[in-house]
């Protein structure tokens, strides 16, 4: 970076955008992902420069960023192009709740707002602890989270963490440590054998169609299907590894698991 803290930041995913706004550092942002929707004002205030696995490199370079923030191996090709163009890039790779909290603290330090970032992370930690400690009106339901429908892909680590914090049990816990979606592909038979009480679905931005889930061969005996407990959780609040997942995403899981008992 030419300056510290960086004055001109491009964010290629949503969670760093939301975090910078929560820290009051949004004026540093000069470009964002097309998927950035939190807070809603970002749509009006910041130019779009990327999708998730593609980006407008000339547009990013024209913004003259001090720093570009990226996420995961899925953006490696974009990152390589930017590095070759002489741009400073930081790639986050958080895949669980602990990683999300570390990302917040790290990003805060990078923009010289370490104290505020520490406070934000601490408040989120306290919120998670309070929800995890809340008494529940029944046994822990077994939960299958579906991140994609063709092929079936089970939830990533932070989703599994949040299911447990919300008072549920991950139906396929052995998959939580796999970072790549291809490693979390499951067969319909594996889900049927797990017999989840609740199915949560968030098809990476595509609208979930519960009837398609109900009509899968052999799934009529799954408790979640039999008892009509198939719930969509919108992608922006659960599939972005940042504050949204720890707030609105977690609240949506709690509601899906326990609303009928209230």
PDB file of C-alpha atoms in Angstrom:
ATOM      1  CA  UNK A   1       0.000   0.000   0.000  1.00  0.00           C
ATOM      2  CA  UNK A   2       1.136   3.548  -0.711  1.00  0.00           C
ATOM      3  CA  UNK A   3      -0.611   4.942   2.366  1.00  0.00           C
ATOM      4  CA  UNK A   4      -1.565   3.752   5.812  1.00  0.00           C
ATOM      5  CA  UNK A   5      -4.351   3.506   6.439  1.00  0.00           C
ATOM      6  CA  UNK A   6      -5.407   2.896   2.838  1.00  0.00           C
ATOM      7  CA  UNK A   7      -7.503   5.722   1.413  1.00  0.00           C
ATOM      8  CA  UNK A   8      -9.019   3.917  -1.579  1.00  0.00           C
ATOM      9  CA  UNK A   9     -10.304   0.366  -1.031  1.00  0.00           C
ATOM     10  CA  UNK A  10     -12.074  -1.944  -3.470  1.00  0.00           C
ATOM     11  CA  UNK A  11     -14.067  -4.799  -1.886  1.00  0.00           C
ATOM     12  CA  UNK A  12     -14.688  -7.840  -4.096  1.00  0.00           C
ATOM     13  CA  UNK A  13     -17.105  -9.490  -1.648  1.00  0.00           C
ATOM     14  CA  UNK A  14     -19.892  -8.204   0.554  1.00  0.00           C
ATOM     15  CA  UNK A  15     -18.690  -9.013   4.064  1.00  0.00           C
ATOM     16  CA  UNK A  16     -15.772  -6.571   3.990  1.00  0.00           C
ATOM     17  CA  UNK A  17     -18.120  -3.866   2.692  1.00  0.00           C
ATOM     18  CA  UNK A  18     -20.545  -4.375   5.564  1.00  0.00           C
ATOM     19  CA  UNK A  19     -17.721  -4.482   8.093  1.00  0.00           C
ATOM     20  CA  UNK A  20     -16.205  -1.215   6.888  1.00  0.00           C
ATOM     21  CA  UNK A  21     -19.614   0.489   7.067  1.00  0.00           C
ATOM     22  CA  UNK A  22     -20.136  -0.832  10.600  1.00  0.00           C
ATOM     23  CA  UNK A  23     -16.737   0.589  11.540  1.00  0.00           C
ATOM     24  CA  UNK A  24     -17.631   3.984  10.066  1.00  0.00           C
ATOM     25  CA  UNK A  25     -14.878   3.614   7.460  1.00  0.00           C
ATOM     26  CA  UNK A  26     -17.107   3.469   4.381  1.00  0.00           C
ATOM     27  CA  UNK A  27     -15.601   6.606   2.852  1.00  0.00           C
ATOM     28  CA  UNK A  28     -12.500   4.575   2.082  1.00  0.00           C
ATOM     29  CA  UNK A  29     -14.510   2.265  -0.221  1.00  0.00           C
ATOM     30  CA  UNK A  30     -14.317   3.236  -3.908  1.00  0.00           C
ATOM     31  CA  UNK A  31     -15.666   0.047  -5.513  1.00  0.00           C
ATOM     32  CA  UNK A  32     -17.674  -2.999  -4.466  1.00  0.00           C
ATOM     33  CA  UNK A  33     -18.973  -6.381  -5.551  1.00  0.00           C
ATOM     34  CA  UNK A  34     -22.256  -6.462  -7.411  1.00  0.00           C
ATOM     35  CA  UNK A  35     -23.565  -8.636  -4.585  1.00  0.00           C
ATOM     36  CA  UNK A  36     -23.032  -5.962  -1.928  1.00  0.00           C
ATOM     37  CA  UNK A  37     -26.419  -5.065  -0.459  1.00  0.00           C
ATOM     38  CA  UNK A  38     -25.624  -4.344   3.204  1.00  0.00           C
ATOM     39  CA  UNK A  39     -26.267  -1.651   4.194  1.00  0.00           C
ATOM     40  CA  UNK A  40     -28.854  -0.899   1.472  1.00  0.00           C
ATOM     41  CA  UNK A  41     -27.318   2.532   0.833  1.00  0.00           C
ATOM     42  CA  UNK A  42     -24.214   0.878  -0.637  1.00  0.00           C
ATOM     43  CA  UNK A  43     -26.170   0.321  -3.852  1.00  0.00           C
ATOM     44  CA  UNK A  44     -26.510   4.072  -4.280  1.00  0.00           C
ATOM     45  CA  UNK A  45     -23.109   5.088  -3.008  1.00  0.00           C
ATOM     46  CA  UNK A  46     -20.513   2.771  -4.510  1.00  0.00           C
ATOM     47  CA  UNK A  47     -19.726   1.676  -8.076  1.00  0.00           C
ATOM     48  CA  UNK A  48     -19.954  -2.036  -8.923  1.00  0.00           C
ATOM     49  CA  UNK A  49     -16.729  -3.532 -10.194  1.00  0.00           C
ATOM     50  CA  UNK A  50     -17.106  -7.309  -9.876  1.00  0.00           C
ATOM     51  CA  UNK A  51     -19.307 -10.360  -9.604  1.00  0.00           C
ATOM     52  CA  UNK A  52     -17.907 -13.178  -7.460  1.00  0.00           C
ATOM     53  CA  UNK A  53     -15.568 -15.072  -9.768  1.00  0.00           C
ATOM     54  CA  UNK A  54     -15.194 -12.327 -12.361  1.00  0.00           C
ATOM     55  CA  UNK A  55     -14.263  -8.655 -12.198  1.00  0.00           C
ATOM     56  CA  UNK A  56     -13.819  -5.639 -14.432  1.00  0.00           C
ATOM     57  CA  UNK A  57     -10.061  -5.282 -14.019  1.00  0.00           C
ATOM     58  CA  UNK A  58      -9.741  -2.051 -16.079  1.00  0.00           C
ATOM     59  CA  UNK A  59     -12.538  -0.477 -14.012  1.00  0.00           C
ATOM     60  CA  UNK A  60     -10.805  -1.479 -10.777  1.00  0.00           C
ATOM     61  CA  UNK A  61      -7.472  -0.089 -11.983  1.00  0.00           C
ATOM     62  CA  UNK A  62      -9.145   3.163 -13.056  1.00  0.00           C
ATOM     63  CA  UNK A  63     -10.277   3.625  -9.434  1.00  0.00           C
ATOM     64  CA  UNK A  64      -6.605   3.697  -8.408  1.00  0.00           C
ATOM     65  CA  UNK A  65      -7.066   1.583  -5.268  1.00  0.00           C
ATOM     66  CA  UNK A  66      -4.506   1.482  -2.455  1.00  0.00           C
ATOM     67  CA  UNK A  67      -5.887  -1.903  -1.452  1.00  0.00           C
ATOM     68  CA  UNK A  68      -8.226  -4.552  -2.870  1.00  0.00           C
ATOM     69  CA  UNK A  69      -9.938  -6.967  -0.470  1.00  0.00           C
ATOM     70  CA  UNK A  70     -10.795 -10.409  -1.828  1.00  0.00           C
ATOM     71  CA  UNK A  71     -12.040 -13.732  -0.482  1.00  0.00           C
ATOM     72  CA  UNK A  72     -10.938 -17.328  -1.006  1.00  0.00           C
ATOM     73  CA  UNK A  73      -9.433 -19.394  -3.763  1.00  0.00           C
ATOM     74  CA  UNK A  74     -12.494 -18.707  -5.903  1.00  0.00           C
ATOM     75  CA  UNK A  75     -11.137 -15.205  -6.541  1.00  0.00           C
ATOM     76  CA  UNK A  76      -7.572 -16.338  -7.150  1.00  0.00           C
ATOM     77  CA  UNK A  77      -7.648 -15.538 -10.867  1.00  0.00           C
ATOM     78  CA  UNK A  78      -8.910 -12.000 -10.215  1.00  0.00           C
ATOM     79  CA  UNK A  79      -6.265 -11.549  -7.528  1.00  0.00           C
ATOM     80  CA  UNK A  80      -3.507 -12.762  -9.850  1.00  0.00           C
ATOM     81  CA  UNK A  81      -4.489 -10.206 -12.500  1.00  0.00           C
ATOM     82  CA  UNK A  82      -4.494  -7.400  -9.941  1.00  0.00           C
ATOM     83  CA  UNK A  83      -1.160  -8.418  -8.431  1.00  0.00           C
ATOM     84  CA  UNK A  84       0.405  -8.489 -11.890  1.00  0.00           C
ATOM     85  CA  UNK A  85      -0.939  -4.978 -12.398  1.00  0.00           C
ATOM     86  CA  UNK A  86       0.877  -3.839  -9.275  1.00  0.00           C
ATOM     87  CA  UNK A  87      -2.107  -3.573  -6.938  1.00  0.00           C
ATOM     88  CA  UNK A  88      -1.895  -4.431  -3.222  1.00  0.00           C
ATOM     89  CA  UNK A  89      -4.363  -7.211  -2.430  1.00  0.00           C
ATOM     90  CA  UNK A  90      -5.379  -8.916   0.799  1.00  0.00           C
ATOM     91  CA  UNK A  91      -7.256 -12.198   0.503  1.00  0.00           C
ATOM     92  CA  UNK A  92      -9.355 -13.328   3.464  1.00  0.00           C
ATOM     93  CA  UNK A  93     -10.224 -17.011   3.793  1.00  0.00           C
ATOM     94  CA  UNK A  94     -12.487 -17.318   6.837  1.00  0.00           C
ATOM     95  CA  UNK A  95     -14.642 -20.448   6.875  1.00  0.00           C
ATOM     96  CA  UNK A  96     -16.066 -20.566  10.403  1.00  0.00           C
ATOM     97  CA  UNK A  97     -17.387 -18.208  13.060  1.00  0.00           C
ATOM     98  CA  UNK A  98     -13.980 -17.791  14.678  1.00  0.00           C
ATOM     99  CA  UNK A  99     -12.578 -16.850  11.277  1.00  0.00           C
ATOM    100  CA  UNK A 100     -15.306 -14.261  10.729  1.00  0.00           C
ATOM    101  CA  UNK A 101     -14.484 -12.592  14.042  1.00  0.00           C
ATOM    102  CA  UNK A 102     -10.783 -12.650  13.186  1.00  0.00           C
ATOM    103  CA  UNK A 103     -11.533 -11.083   9.798  1.00  0.00           C
ATOM    104  CA  UNK A 104     -13.355  -8.199  11.491  1.00  0.00           C
ATOM    105  CA  UNK A 105     -10.441  -7.549  13.833  1.00  0.00           C
ATOM    106  CA  UNK A 106      -7.865  -7.859  11.042  1.00  0.00           C
ATOM    107  CA  UNK A 107      -9.742  -5.530   8.709  1.00  0.00           C
ATOM    108  CA  UNK A 108     -10.127  -3.013  11.516  1.00  0.00           C
ATOM    109  CA  UNK A 109      -6.379  -3.026  12.110  1.00  0.00           C
ATOM    110  CA  UNK A 110      -5.757  -2.545   8.386  1.00  0.00           C
ATOM    111  CA  UNK A 111      -7.770   0.712   8.364  1.00  0.00           C
ATOM    112  CA  UNK A 112      -6.394   1.948  11.706  1.00  0.00           C
ATOM    113  CA  UNK A 113      -9.664   1.221  13.517  1.00  0.00           C
ATOM    114  CA  UNK A 114      -8.497  -1.656  15.687  1.00  0.00           C
ATOM    115  CA  UNK A 115     -10.314  -0.486  18.826  1.00  0.00           C
ATOM    116  CA  UNK A 116     -13.646  -0.116  17.035  1.00  0.00           C
ATOM    117  CA  UNK A 117     -13.197  -3.451  15.288  1.00  0.00           C
ATOM    118  CA  UNK A 118     -12.369  -5.105  18.603  1.00  0.00           C
ATOM    119  CA  UNK A 119     -15.522  -3.643  20.099  1.00  0.00           C
ATOM    120  CA  UNK A 120     -17.628  -4.819  17.167  1.00  0.00           C
ATOM    121  CA  UNK A 121     -16.205  -8.331  17.356  1.00  0.00           C
ATOM    122  CA  UNK A 122     -16.682  -8.441  21.120  1.00  0.00           C
ATOM    123  CA  UNK A 123     -20.314  -7.357  20.824  1.00  0.00           C
ATOM    124  CA  UNK A 124     -20.914 -10.070  18.243  1.00  0.00           C
ATOM    125  CA  UNK A 125     -19.207 -12.657  20.466  1.00  0.00           C
ATOM    126  CA  UNK A 126     -21.438 -11.676  23.381  1.00  0.00           C
ATOM    127  CA  UNK A 127     -24.500 -11.895  21.153  1.00  0.00           C
ATOM    128  CA  UNK A 128     -23.531 -15.385  19.978  1.00  0.00           C
ATOM    129  CA  UNK A 129     -22.903 -16.526  23.536  1.00  0.00           C
ATOM    130  CA  UNK A 130     -26.274 -15.214  24.713  1.00  0.00           C
ATOM    131  CA  UNK A 131     -28.123 -16.996  21.911  1.00  0.00           C
ATOM    132  CA  UNK A 132     -26.206 -20.223  22.517  1.00  0.00           C
ATOM    133  CA  UNK A 133     -27.071 -20.074  26.229  1.00  0.00           C
ATOM    134  CA  UNK A 134     -30.778 -19.346  25.720  1.00  0.00           C
ATOM    135  CA  UNK A 135     -33.084 -22.088  27.035  1.00  0.00           C
ATOM    136  CA  UNK A 136     -34.895 -24.003  24.297  1.00  0.00           C
ATOM    137  CA  UNK A 137     -38.371 -25.524  24.523  1.00  0.00           C
ATOM    138  CA  UNK A 138     -37.385 -28.916  23.161  1.00  0.00           C
ATOM    139  CA  UNK A 139     -34.574 -31.268  22.150  1.00  0.00           C
ATOM    140  CA  UNK A 140     -32.016 -30.124  19.610  1.00  0.00           C
ATOM    141  CA  UNK A 141     -33.421 -30.646  16.095  1.00  0.00           C
ATOM    142  CA  UNK A 142     -31.187 -32.257  13.496  1.00  0.00           C
ATOM    143  CA  UNK A 143     -30.657 -29.772  10.661  1.00  0.00           C
ATOM    144  CA  UNK A 144     -29.599 -30.269   7.053  1.00  0.00           C
ATOM    145  CA  UNK A 145     -28.465 -27.074   5.361  1.00  0.00           C
ATOM    146  CA  UNK A 146     -28.516 -27.136   1.563  1.00  0.00           C
ATOM    147  CA  UNK A 147     -26.226 -24.628  -0.134  1.00  0.00           C
ATOM    148  CA  UNK A 148     -27.017 -25.853  -3.658  1.00  0.00           C
ATOM    149  CA  UNK A 149     -29.529 -28.232  -5.202  1.00  0.00           C
ATOM    150  CA  UNK A 150     -27.763 -29.744  -8.249  1.00  0.00           C
ATOM    151  CA  UNK A 151     -25.630 -31.385  -7.054  1.00  0.00           C
ATOM    152  CA  UNK A 152     -26.655 -31.277  -3.420  1.00  0.00           C
ATOM    153  CA  UNK A 153     -24.104 -29.317  -1.395  1.00  0.00           C
ATOM    154  CA  UNK A 154     -24.166 -29.199   2.392  1.00  0.00           C
ATOM    155  CA  UNK A 155     -23.428 -26.085   4.459  1.00  0.00           C
ATOM    156  CA  UNK A 156     -19.961 -24.642   5.057  1.00  0.00           C
ATOM    157  CA  UNK A 157     -18.270 -24.350   8.452  1.00  0.00           C
ATOM    158  CA  UNK A 158     -19.749 -21.063   9.672  1.00  0.00           C
ATOM    159  CA  UNK A 159     -23.252 -22.296   8.820  1.00  0.00           C
ATOM    160  CA  UNK A 160     -22.681 -25.453  10.830  1.00  0.00           C
ATOM    161  CA  UNK A 161     -21.407 -23.327  13.733  1.00  0.00           C
ATOM    162  CA  UNK A 162     -24.491 -21.119  13.595  1.00  0.00           C
ATOM    163  CA  UNK A 163     -26.859 -24.088  13.532  1.00  0.00           C
ATOM    164  CA  UNK A 164     -25.313 -25.286  16.778  1.00  0.00           C
ATOM    165  CA  UNK A 165     -25.378 -21.806  18.336  1.00  0.00           C
ATOM    166  CA  UNK A 166     -29.078 -21.599  17.417  1.00  0.00           C
ATOM    167  CA  UNK A 167     -29.771 -24.809  19.324  1.00  0.00           C
ATOM    168  CA  UNK A 168     -29.684 -27.339  16.505  1.00  0.00           C
ATOM    169  CA  UNK A 169     -27.393 -30.192  15.482  1.00  0.00           C
ATOM    170  CA  UNK A 170     -25.779 -30.371  12.063  1.00  0.00           C
ATOM    171  CA  UNK A 171     -27.130 -33.464  10.303  1.00  0.00           C
ATOM    172  CA  UNK A 172     -23.876 -33.895   8.350  1.00  0.00           C
ATOM    173  CA  UNK A 173     -21.211 -32.560  10.750  1.00  0.00           C
ATOM    174  CA  UNK A 174     -18.303 -34.399   9.116  1.00  0.00           C
ATOM    175  CA  UNK A 175     -18.531 -32.028   6.130  1.00  0.00           C
ATOM    176  CA  UNK A 176     -18.178 -28.778   8.067  1.00  0.00           C
ATOM    177  CA  UNK A 177     -14.390 -28.649   7.810  1.00  0.00           C
ATOM    178  CA  UNK A 178     -14.314 -28.871   4.010  1.00  0.00           C
ATOM    179  CA  UNK A 179     -13.683 -25.455   2.496  1.00  0.00           C
ATOM    180  CA  UNK A 180     -14.443 -26.247  -1.144  1.00  0.00           C
ATOM    181  CA  UNK A 181     -18.047 -26.738  -2.216  1.00  0.00           C
ATOM    182  CA  UNK A 182     -17.069 -29.757  -4.316  1.00  0.00           C
ATOM    183  CA  UNK A 183     -15.933 -31.501  -1.146  1.00  0.00           C
ATOM    184  CA  UNK A 184     -19.328 -30.945   0.481  1.00  0.00           C
ATOM    185  CA  UNK A 185     -21.367 -32.619  -2.260  1.00  0.00           C
ATOM    186  CA  UNK A 186     -23.751 -35.163  -0.738  1.00  0.00           C
ATOM    187  CA  UNK A 187     -26.009 -37.819  -2.173  1.00  0.00           C
ATOM    188  CA  UNK A 188     -29.783 -37.775  -1.699  1.00  0.00           C
ATOM    189  CA  UNK A 189     -29.412 -41.101   0.095  1.00  0.00           C
ATOM    190  CA  UNK A 190     -26.967 -39.605   2.609  1.00  0.00           C
ATOM    191  CA  UNK A 191     -29.471 -36.873   3.494  1.00  0.00           C
ATOM    192  CA  UNK A 192     -32.281 -39.395   3.745  1.00  0.00           C
ATOM    193  CA  UNK A 193     -30.213 -41.591   6.052  1.00  0.00           C
ATOM    194  CA  UNK A 194     -29.424 -38.563   8.252  1.00  0.00           C
ATOM    195  CA  UNK A 195     -33.185 -38.011   8.744  1.00  0.00           C
ATOM    196  CA  UNK A 196     -33.053 -34.263   9.492  1.00  0.00           C
ATOM    197  CA  UNK A 197     -35.868 -32.662  11.462  1.00  0.00           C
ATOM    198  CA  UNK A 198     -35.395 -29.353   9.634  1.00  0.00           C
ATOM    199  CA  UNK A 199     -34.115 -28.531   6.153  1.00  0.00           C
ATOM    200  CA  UNK A 200     -32.678 -25.055   5.678  1.00  0.00           C
ATOM    201  CA  UNK A 201     -31.881 -24.064   2.111  1.00  0.00           C
ATOM    202  CA  UNK A 202     -30.058 -21.170   0.504  1.00  0.00           C
ATOM    203  CA  UNK A 203     -29.266 -21.861  -3.125  1.00  0.00           C
ATOM    204  CA  UNK A 204     -26.488 -19.287  -3.674  1.00  0.00           C
ATOM    205  CA  UNK A 205     -28.824 -16.513  -4.732  1.00  0.00           C
ATOM    206  CA  UNK A 206     -31.279 -18.701  -6.642  1.00  0.00           C
ATOM    207  CA  UNK A 207     -34.808 -18.879  -5.237  1.00  0.00           C
ATOM    208  CA  UNK A 208     -35.431 -22.026  -3.221  1.00  0.00           C
ATOM    209  CA  UNK A 209     -38.382 -24.129  -4.398  1.00  0.00           C
ATOM    210  CA  UNK A 210     -39.532 -26.301  -1.457  1.00  0.00           C
ATOM    211  CA  UNK A 211     -41.679 -28.509  -3.700  1.00  0.00           C
ATOM    212  CA  UNK A 212     -38.569 -29.680  -5.539  1.00  0.00           C
ATOM    213  CA  UNK A 213     -37.135 -30.778  -2.222  1.00  0.00           C
ATOM    214  CA  UNK A 214     -40.353 -32.527  -1.174  1.00  0.00           C
ATOM    215  CA  UNK A 215     -40.568 -34.407  -4.469  1.00  0.00           C
ATOM    216  CA  UNK A 216     -37.122 -35.970  -4.328  1.00  0.00           C
ATOM    217  CA  UNK A 217     -37.436 -39.773  -4.457  1.00  0.00           C
ATOM    218  CA  UNK A 218     -37.456 -41.341  -1.026  1.00  0.00           C
ATOM    219  CA  UNK A 219     -37.532 -38.048   0.856  1.00  0.00           C
ATOM    220  CA  UNK A 220     -41.178 -38.221   1.923  1.00  0.00           C
ATOM    221  CA  UNK A 221     -40.167 -40.124   5.065  1.00  0.00           C
ATOM    222  CA  UNK A 222     -37.631 -37.522   6.164  1.00  0.00           C
ATOM    223  CA  UNK A 223     -39.085 -35.788   9.277  1.00  0.00           C
ATOM    224  CA  UNK A 224     -38.402 -32.316   7.845  1.00  0.00           C
ATOM    225  CA  UNK A 225     -40.384 -33.147   4.714  1.00  0.00           C
ATOM    226  CA  UNK A 226     -43.122 -35.042   6.512  1.00  0.00           C
ATOM    227  CA  UNK A 227     -43.626 -32.200   8.995  1.00  0.00           C
ATOM    228  CA  UNK A 228     -43.260 -29.401   6.425  1.00  0.00           C
ATOM    229  CA  UNK A 229     -40.157 -27.912   7.995  1.00  0.00           C
ATOM    230  CA  UNK A 230     -38.326 -26.715   4.881  1.00  0.00           C
ATOM    231  CA  UNK A 231     -37.214 -23.106   5.251  1.00  0.00           C
ATOM    232  CA  UNK A 232     -35.386 -20.816   2.837  1.00  0.00           C
ATOM    233  CA  UNK A 233     -32.757 -18.486   4.272  1.00  0.00           C
ATOM    234  CA  UNK A 234     -31.792 -15.694   1.911  1.00  0.00           C
ATOM    235  CA  UNK A 235     -28.228 -15.940   0.608  1.00  0.00           C
ATOM    236  CA  UNK A 236     -27.094 -12.399   1.552  1.00  0.00           C
ATOM    237  CA  UNK A 237     -27.645 -13.103   5.247  1.00  0.00           C
ATOM    238  CA  UNK A 238     -26.131 -16.577   5.486  1.00  0.00           C
ATOM    239  CA  UNK A 239     -23.658 -17.257   2.669  1.00  0.00           C
ATOM    240  CA  UNK A 240     -21.507 -14.160   3.248  1.00  0.00           C
ATOM    241  CA  UNK A 241     -18.939 -14.881   5.979  1.00  0.00           C
ATOM    242  CA  UNK A 242     -19.301 -11.609   7.830  1.00  0.00           C
ATOM    243  CA  UNK A 243     -21.523  -9.682  10.239  1.00  0.00           C
ATOM    244  CA  UNK A 244     -24.724 -10.517   8.326  1.00  0.00           C
ATOM    245  CA  UNK A 245     -24.382 -14.225   9.080  1.00  0.00           C
ATOM    246  CA  UNK A 246     -23.779 -13.574  12.781  1.00  0.00           C
ATOM    247  CA  UNK A 247     -26.824 -11.306  13.093  1.00  0.00           C
ATOM    248  CA  UNK A 248     -29.710 -11.656  10.641  1.00  0.00           C
ATOM    249  CA  UNK A 249     -28.536 -15.063   9.436  1.00  0.00           C
ATOM    250  CA  UNK A 250     -28.373 -16.514  12.927  1.00  0.00           C
ATOM    251  CA  UNK A 251     -31.722 -14.944  13.821  1.00  0.00           C
ATOM    252  CA  UNK A 252     -33.293 -16.591  10.766  1.00  0.00           C
ATOM    253  CA  UNK A 253     -31.943 -19.981  11.841  1.00  0.00           C
ATOM    254  CA  UNK A 254     -33.257 -19.516  15.379  1.00  0.00           C
ATOM    255  CA  UNK A 255     -36.685 -18.622  13.982  1.00  0.00           C
ATOM    256  CA  UNK A 256     -36.687 -21.634  11.642  1.00  0.00           C
ATOM    257  CA  UNK A 257     -35.827 -24.007  14.470  1.00  0.00           C
ATOM    258  CA  UNK A 258     -37.976 -22.637  17.266  1.00  0.00           C
ATOM    259  CA  UNK A 259     -40.737 -20.333  15.984  1.00  0.00           C
ATOM    260  CA  UNK A 260     -43.395 -23.044  16.148  1.00  0.00           C
ATOM    261  CA  UNK A 261     -42.672 -23.499  19.860  1.00  0.00           C
ATOM    262  CA  UNK A 262     -43.219 -19.824  20.676  1.00  0.00           C
TER     263      UNK A 262
END
